[in-house]
Short mmCIF file of C-alpha atoms in Angstrom, two decimals:
data_model
loop_
_atom_site.label_atom_id
_atom_site.label_comp_id
_atom_site.label_asym_id
_atom_site.label_seq_id
_atom_site.Cartn_x
_atom_site.Cartn_y
_atom_site.Cartn_z
CA MET X 1116 0.00 0.00 0.00
CA THR X 1117 2.95 2.34 0.45
CA ASN X 1118 6.41 2.58 -1.02
CA PRO X 1119 8.95 3.01 0.55
CA PRO X 1120 8.06 0.98 3.65
CA LEU X 1121 6.19 2.66 6.46
CA PRO X 1122 8.10 4.24 9.36
CA GLU X 1123 8.24 2.12 12.49
CA ALA X 1124 5.63 4.15 14.38
CA TRP X 1125 3.15 3.54 11.56
CA GLN X 1126 3.88 -0.20 11.54
CA HIS X 1127 3.03 -0.55 15.23
CA ALA X 1128 -0.04 1.71 15.28
CA GLU X 1129 -3.42 0.12 15.93
CA VAL X 1130 -6.79 1.21 14.64
CA PRO X 1131 -8.93 2.43 17.56
CA GLN X 1132 -12.53 1.39 18.05
CA LEU X 1133 -14.49 3.19 15.34
CA PRO X 1134 -18.07 3.59 14.08
CA ALA X 1135 -18.94 0.99 11.47
CA ILE X 1136 -18.72 1.82 7.78
CA GLY X 1137 -22.22 1.91 6.35
CA PRO X 1138 -24.38 3.61 3.72
CA ASP X 1139 -25.71 7.16 3.83
CA VAL X 1140 -23.06 8.66 6.10
CA VAL X 1141 -22.52 11.75 3.94
CA ASP X 1142 -25.72 13.30 5.27
CA GLU X 1143 -24.48 12.76 8.83
CA PHE X 1144 -21.19 14.50 8.05
CA ALA X 1145 -23.17 17.43 6.63
CA ARG X 1146 -25.35 17.66 9.71
CA THR X 1147 -22.55 17.20 12.24
CA ILE X 1148 -19.45 18.85 10.77
CA TYR X 1149 -19.48 20.63 7.42
CA GLY X 1150 -23.02 21.86 6.89
CA ARG X 1151 -25.45 21.17 4.08
CA THR X 1152 -24.40 22.57 0.72
CA PRO X 1153 -27.39 24.36 -0.83
CA GLU X 1154 -28.54 23.71 -4.35
CA GLY X 1155 -27.46 26.22 -6.96
CA GLY X 1156 -24.50 27.75 -8.69
CA ARG X 1157 -24.49 27.77 -12.49
CA LEU X 1158 -21.60 28.78 -14.74
CA THR X 1159 -22.96 31.48 -17.04
CA GLU X 1160 -19.83 33.04 -18.52
CA LEU X 1161 -16.26 31.92 -19.18
CA VAL X 1162 -13.87 34.33 -20.88
CA LEU X 1163 -10.24 33.62 -21.80
CA ARG X 1164 -8.27 36.65 -20.58
CA SER X 1165 -4.75 35.57 -21.58
CA ARG X 1166 -2.64 32.70 -22.86
CA GLU X 1167 1.12 32.26 -22.44
CA ASN X 1168 2.65 29.41 -24.39
CA GLY X 1169 5.82 27.58 -23.38
CA VAL X 1170 5.92 28.45 -19.67
CA LEU X 1171 7.64 26.25 -17.04
CA ASP X 1172 10.63 25.80 -19.36
CA GLY X 1173 8.37 24.83 -22.22
CA ALA X 1174 6.46 22.17 -20.30
CA ALA X 1175 3.11 24.00 -20.30
CA ASP X 1176 0.84 26.71 -21.60
CA ARG X 1177 -0.79 29.04 -19.05
CA LEU X 1178 -4.38 30.18 -19.52
CA ARG X 1179 -6.21 32.74 -17.41
CA HIS X 1180 -10.01 32.79 -17.45
CA HIS X 1181 -12.66 34.94 -15.88
CA ALA X 1182 -15.74 32.98 -14.83
CA VAL X 1183 -19.15 34.14 -13.70
CA ILE X 1184 -21.26 31.78 -11.61
CA ALA X 1185 -24.91 32.66 -11.03
CA CYS X 1186 -26.11 32.04 -7.47
CA PRO X 1187 -29.57 32.67 -6.02
CA LEU X 1188 -28.69 36.11 -4.58
CA GLY X 1189 -26.07 37.31 -7.04
CA ASN X 1190 -23.03 36.34 -9.09
CA LEU X 1191 -19.69 34.95 -7.93
CA GLU X 1192 -16.79 36.00 -10.16
CA LEU X 1193 -13.59 33.96 -10.26
CA ASP X 1194 -10.23 34.48 -11.93
CA THR X 1195 -8.81 31.03 -12.62
CA ILE X 1196 -5.45 29.82 -13.86
CA THR X 1197 -4.98 26.67 -15.94
CA HIS X 1198 -1.71 25.00 -16.86
CA LEU X 1199 -1.96 22.73 -19.89
CA PRO X 1200 0.85 20.24 -20.60
CA ALA X 1201 2.71 20.96 -23.82
CA GLY X 1202 0.88 19.35 -26.72
CA ALA X 1203 -2.59 19.39 -25.16
CA SER X 1204 -5.25 20.46 -27.65
CA ALA X 1205 -8.85 19.91 -28.65
CA GLU X 1206 -7.63 16.93 -30.70
CA HIS X 1207 -5.43 15.64 -27.87
CA PRO X 1208 -7.09 16.62 -24.59
CA VAL X 1209 -5.58 15.70 -21.22
CA PRO X 1210 -7.22 14.81 -17.89
CA VAL X 1211 -7.51 17.56 -15.31
CA VAL X 1212 -6.72 18.17 -11.66
CA VAL X 1213 -8.88 20.83 -10.03
CA ALA X 1214 -7.40 22.44 -6.95
CA LEU X 1215 -7.62 25.47 -4.68
CA ASN X 1216 -4.52 27.59 -4.13
CA PHE X 1217 -3.45 29.50 -1.03
CA LYS X 1218 -2.24 32.36 -3.22
CA SER X 1219 -2.96 33.42 -6.76
CA ASP X 1220 0.58 32.93 -8.11
CA GLU X 1221 1.00 29.27 -7.16
CA VAL X 1222 1.92 27.13 -10.15
CA PRO X 1223 2.60 23.40 -10.60
CA SER X 1224 6.10 22.24 -11.42
CA ALA X 1225 7.30 21.24 -14.86
CA LYS X 1226 7.42 17.62 -13.67
CA VAL X 1227 3.75 17.79 -12.71
CA MET X 1228 2.99 19.00 -16.22
CA GLN X 1229 5.08 16.17 -17.65
CA ALA X 1230 2.89 13.74 -15.72
CA GLY X 1231 0.22 14.54 -18.31
CA TYR X 1232 -2.47 16.38 -16.33
CA ALA X 1233 -3.84 19.88 -16.75
CA VAL X 1234 -4.11 21.77 -13.47
CA LEU X 1235 -7.01 24.20 -13.03
CA ALA X 1236 -6.88 26.29 -9.86
CA VAL X 1237 -8.15 29.40 -8.12
CA ASP X 1238 -7.20 31.30 -4.97
CA TYR X 1239 -9.53 29.74 -2.40
CA GLN X 1240 -10.44 33.06 -0.81
CA GLN X 1241 -12.07 34.18 -4.05
CA ILE X 1242 -14.74 31.63 -3.16
CA GLU X 1243 -15.09 32.24 0.57
CA PRO X 1244 -12.85 34.42 2.78
CA ASP X 1245 -10.96 32.49 5.44
CA ASN X 1246 -12.23 34.73 8.21
CA PRO X 1247 -14.95 34.24 10.85
CA ALA X 1248 -16.14 37.81 10.22
CA PRO X 1249 -15.01 38.69 6.69
CA PRO X 1250 -15.15 42.36 5.66
CA THR X 1251 -16.27 41.22 2.20
CA PRO X 1252 -18.70 38.25 2.12
CA GLY X 1253 -18.06 35.21 -0.02
CA VAL X 1254 -20.27 32.70 -1.76
CA ARG X 1255 -22.23 31.79 1.37
CA ALA X 1256 -23.76 35.27 1.30
CA LEU X 1257 -25.08 34.53 -2.21
CA PHE X 1258 -27.44 31.85 -0.90
CA PRO X 1259 -30.51 32.47 1.25
CA THR X 1260 -30.22 31.63 4.92
CA LYS X 1261 -32.81 29.93 7.10
CA THR X 1262 -35.10 32.28 9.01
CA THR X 1263 -36.28 32.00 12.58
CA GLU X 1264 -39.81 31.43 11.34
CA THR X 1265 -38.96 28.11 9.72
CA THR X 1266 -39.06 24.79 11.52
CA ASP X 1267 -35.99 23.64 9.60
CA THR X 1268 -33.09 23.43 12.05
CA THR X 1269 -30.38 23.17 9.41
CA GLU X 1270 -27.32 25.16 10.46
CA PRO X 1271 -25.31 27.43 8.14
CA TRP X 1272 -22.82 25.64 5.93
CA GLY X 1273 -19.19 26.20 6.88
CA ALA X 1274 -16.31 27.62 4.88
CA VAL X 1275 -14.88 24.14 4.18
CA ALA X 1276 -18.17 23.25 2.50
CA ALA X 1277 -18.08 26.51 0.53
CA TRP X 1278 -14.58 25.71 -0.75
CA ALA X 1279 -15.75 22.20 -1.67
CA TRP X 1280 -18.65 23.78 -3.60
CA GLY X 1281 -16.05 25.88 -5.39
CA LEU X 1282 -14.10 22.80 -6.43
CA SER X 1283 -17.21 21.48 -8.15
CA ARG X 1284 -17.60 24.80 -9.95
CA LEU X 1285 -13.99 24.51 -11.15
CA LEU X 1286 -14.95 21.21 -12.71
CA ASP X 1287 -17.80 23.00 -14.51
CA ILE X 1288 -15.24 25.51 -15.78
CA ALA X 1289 -12.87 22.73 -16.94
CA ASP X 1290 -15.58 21.46 -19.27
CA GLY X 1291 -15.32 24.72 -21.22
CA ILE X 1292 -11.54 24.83 -21.69
CA GLU X 1293 -10.10 23.56 -24.95
CA GLY X 1294 -7.47 20.89 -24.43
CA VAL X 1295 -8.99 19.63 -21.16
CA ASP X 1296 -10.75 16.28 -20.88
CA PRO X 1297 -13.03 16.58 -17.81
CA THR X 1298 -14.33 13.00 -17.88
CA GLU X 1299 -11.92 11.46 -15.32
CA PRO X 1300 -11.08 14.44 -13.11
CA VAL X 1301 -8.93 14.53 -9.98
CA VAL X 1302 -9.69 16.84 -7.05
CA LEU X 1303 -6.67 17.69 -4.90
CA GLY X 1304 -6.06 19.78 -1.81
CA HIS X 1305 -3.54 20.41 0.96
CA SER X 1306 -4.19 21.17 4.65
CA ARG X 1307 -7.54 22.97 5.07
CA LEU X 1308 -7.99 22.68 1.33
CA GLY X 1309 -7.39 18.93 1.67
CA LYS X 1310 -10.44 18.88 3.94
CA ALA X 1311 -12.37 20.68 1.21
CA ALA X 1312 -11.14 18.22 -1.43
CA LEU X 1313 -12.40 15.28 0.63
CA TRP X 1314 -15.78 16.89 1.14
CA ALA X 1315 -16.01 17.72 -2.57
CA GLY X 1316 -15.10 14.14 -3.49
CA ALA X 1317 -17.73 12.75 -1.13
CA GLN X 1318 -20.49 14.93 -2.57
CA ASP X 1319 -19.68 15.24 -6.27
CA GLN X 1320 -19.83 11.91 -8.06
CA ARG X 1321 -18.03 13.35 -11.08
CA PHE X 1322 -14.65 13.27 -9.34
CA ALA X 1323 -12.90 10.02 -10.29
CA VAL X 1324 -10.01 10.44 -7.82
CA THR X 1325 -9.86 12.45 -4.59
CA VAL X 1326 -6.41 13.42 -3.27
CA THR X 1327 -5.95 14.87 0.20
CA ASN X 1328 -2.53 15.93 1.48
CA GLY X 1329 -1.78 16.74 5.13
CA SER X 1330 -5.46 17.37 5.80
CA GLY X 1331 -5.40 16.34 9.47
CA CYS X 1332 -8.34 17.00 11.79
CA CYS X 1333 -11.67 17.02 9.91
CA GLY X 1334 -9.73 15.81 6.89
CA ALA X 1335 -8.18 12.35 6.66
CA SER X 1336 -7.09 11.82 10.27
CA LEU X 1337 -9.22 9.98 12.81
CA PHE X 1338 -10.86 11.91 15.62
CA ARG X 1339 -10.54 8.83 17.81
CA HIS X 1340 -6.77 8.55 17.38
CA PRO X 1341 -5.07 10.71 20.02
CA GLY X 1342 -2.54 13.09 18.55
CA GLY X 1343 -2.39 16.34 16.63
CA GLU X 1344 -5.14 18.91 16.37
CA ASP X 1345 -8.45 18.11 18.04
CA ILE X 1346 -12.00 19.47 17.89
CA ALA X 1347 -11.42 21.94 20.72
CA ALA X 1348 -8.40 23.47 18.99
CA ILE X 1349 -9.85 23.61 15.48
CA THR X 1350 -13.24 25.03 16.44
CA THR X 1351 -11.64 27.65 18.69
CA LYS X 1352 -9.28 28.94 16.00
CA PHE X 1353 -11.45 28.31 12.94
CA PRO X 1354 -15.12 28.38 14.02
CA HIS X 1355 -16.21 29.53 10.55
CA TRP X 1356 -15.05 26.30 8.90
CA PHE X 1357 -17.90 24.16 10.30
CA VAL X 1358 -21.47 24.19 11.56
CA PRO X 1359 -21.66 25.98 14.93
CA SER X 1360 -22.83 22.90 16.84
CA PHE X 1361 -19.71 20.92 15.90
CA SER X 1362 -17.87 22.60 18.79
CA THR X 1363 -20.09 20.75 21.28
CA TYR X 1364 -17.99 17.65 20.61
CA ALA X 1365 -14.80 19.34 21.85
CA GLY X 1366 -13.22 16.98 24.37
CA ASN X 1367 -15.97 14.50 23.60
CA GLU X 1368 -14.71 12.89 20.39
CA SER X 1369 -15.86 9.42 21.43
CA ASN X 1370 -19.49 10.54 21.15
CA LEU X 1371 -19.11 11.99 17.67
CA PRO X 1372 -21.49 9.95 15.46
CA VAL X 1373 -18.94 9.71 12.63
CA ASP X 1374 -15.21 9.40 12.05
CA GLN X 1375 -13.10 10.19 9.02
CA HIS X 1376 -12.55 6.64 7.77
CA GLN X 1377 -16.26 6.71 6.96
CA LEU X 1378 -15.81 9.85 4.85
CA LEU X 1379 -13.00 8.17 2.91
CA ALA X 1380 -15.13 5.05 2.46
CA SER X 1381 -18.13 7.07 1.28
CA ILE X 1382 -16.21 7.97 -1.87
CA ALA X 1383 -15.90 4.31 -2.94
CA PRO X 1384 -16.06 2.82 -5.52
CA ARG X 1385 -14.39 5.96 -6.83
CA ARG X 1386 -10.78 6.26 -5.72
CA VAL X 1387 -8.98 8.09 -2.89
CA TYR X 1388 -5.36 8.95 -2.20
CA VAL X 1389 -4.09 10.16 1.19
CA ALA X 1390 -0.63 11.70 1.69
CA SER X 1391 1.15 12.44 4.97
CA ALA X 1392 4.48 13.82 6.21
CA GLU X 1393 6.36 12.19 9.09
CA ASP X 1394 6.97 15.41 11.02
CA ASP X 1395 3.54 16.96 10.42
CA ALA X 1396 2.50 16.24 14.00
CA TRP X 1397 -0.42 18.71 14.09
CA ALA X 1398 -2.07 16.79 11.23
CA ASP X 1399 -1.59 13.47 13.07
CA PRO X 1400 -0.10 11.54 10.13
CA VAL X 1401 -0.43 8.21 11.95
CA GLY X 1402 -4.14 8.96 12.37
CA GLU X 1403 -4.36 9.67 8.64
CA TYR X 1404 -2.76 6.32 7.86
CA LEU X 1405 -5.07 4.45 10.25
CA ALA X 1406 -8.10 6.05 8.58
CA VAL X 1407 -6.88 4.58 5.27
CA VAL X 1408 -6.46 1.16 6.91
CA ALA X 1409 -9.98 1.33 8.39
CA ALA X 1410 -11.51 2.49 5.09
CA ARG X 1411 -9.80 -0.12 2.90
CA PRO X 1412 -12.59 -2.75 3.09
CA ALA X 1413 -14.91 -0.34 1.23
CA PHE X 1414 -12.58 -0.22 -1.79
CA GLY X 1415 -11.56 -2.73 -4.40
CA PRO X 1416 -7.93 -3.41 -5.31
CA ASN X 1417 -6.05 -0.15 -5.86
CA GLY X 1418 -9.10 1.81 -4.75
CA ILE X 1419 -7.32 3.71 -1.98
CA GLY X 1420 -3.66 4.67 -1.79
CA TYR X 1421 -1.33 6.24 0.72
CA HIS X 1422 2.17 7.55 1.14
CA VAL X 1423 4.15 9.14 3.94
CA ARG X 1424 7.35 11.05 3.24
CA PRO X 1425 9.98 12.63 5.48
CA GLY X 1426 9.42 16.30 6.26
CA THR X 1427 6.83 18.73 7.50
CA HIS X 1428 3.47 20.25 6.57
CA ASP X 1429 3.67 21.11 2.88
CA LEU X 1430 2.52 20.04 -0.57
CA LEU X 1431 5.68 19.08 -2.43
CA GLU X 1432 6.40 18.04 -5.98
CA GLU X 1433 6.86 14.45 -4.81
CA ASP X 1434 3.38 14.50 -3.25
CA TRP X 1435 1.90 15.61 -6.55
CA LEU X 1436 3.82 13.01 -8.54
CA GLN X 1437 2.96 10.08 -6.28
CA ALA X 1438 -0.70 11.06 -6.25
CA LEU X 1439 -0.86 11.42 -10.03
CA ASP X 1440 0.96 8.13 -10.49
CA PHE X 1441 -1.81 6.53 -8.39
CA ALA X 1442 -4.50 8.31 -10.44
CA LYS X 1443 -3.14 6.84 -13.66
CA ARG X 1444 -3.30 3.21 -12.50
#
C-alpha cells in the first residue's frame, strides 16, 4: 500500500474502536461537521483573458479565465489559472486536476505537467474568505439563509463546504476549456484545502479520484486517534469552517457519530489517495494512515492509496507526482 516501507511508528499503530462503515453517512457529516451545501450555482460566462505558451521551461501553456457563476442572490466571479501540458489540444485533450490555491501565483512544477495532467486552480479566498467575520462576504452570502420562522433546524454551511462547492464549480469551468478532458477528473487539496477536497469528493460523483494531502483533523485523520489537532483546537481557532454545533464535541470525540474513515469510504467505488508527512504532528499523520487502513474494506484493489514522506506540513512536488501516479493506475 505504500512505497517506501512505512516508518516504524506507523507499523506498530493500531486502529482504535471506530463507528462501522455503512451507507448514507454523507448526510451525517453534513449535519454534524461541514453543513449542508445548498442547491445552486451555475456557470454562465467563461472568458479567456490571456494565454502564455511555453511556460515552465516549455512544459506547459498558461491560460487565465474569468468565470461568472450565477447564485440565487447574485453572481460569484472567479479568476482562474490553468496550466496545460505541452501538446494538449482539442484533438489531444488531457485529464484535469482541479485544486484550490493558497495564493494566486501558485503554479505546478514542470514535472507535474510532464505527468500529463492539466491543473485548473483558483485562490480559495475568491470563493469564501478564510475569516470568521469577513469584511467582504463570499459565496455563502449569495445563498438564502434559514429564518427563525422556519421549523428547519439546518445550520449554516461552513467555509470548508463553501470551498468544496467551489471545487465542483472549477470542474464545470474545466468542461469549457479547450485541451482539457473533464471525464476522469482529480480533485486535490492540501491542509484545510485537503479537507475541502475530501468533502467535494464525497459529494460530487463526477470526481474520479480524490487526493488529500496533510489534511489532518476534519480531513483524513481519525478523531478517535489521540494526537495532533483536536476538535477543541480547530473550532476555537477556525469556528467559521464548520457548523456551529460541531464545537459541542470538543473533548468528547468518542461521542461523535462519525469518524473520518467513513468519509474516505463514502467515496468508494471511486478512488482516494491520502498523503502524509512524518513530522507533520499537528495533522496526526499516523491517524491519517489508520483512517486509510480502516476504510480499505470499502474499496476494491487499488481503490485507496497512501504515502508518507519525510518532512513537514507542505505540498511538495513528490506528493503531486505520487498522487498522479496513483491516479493513472
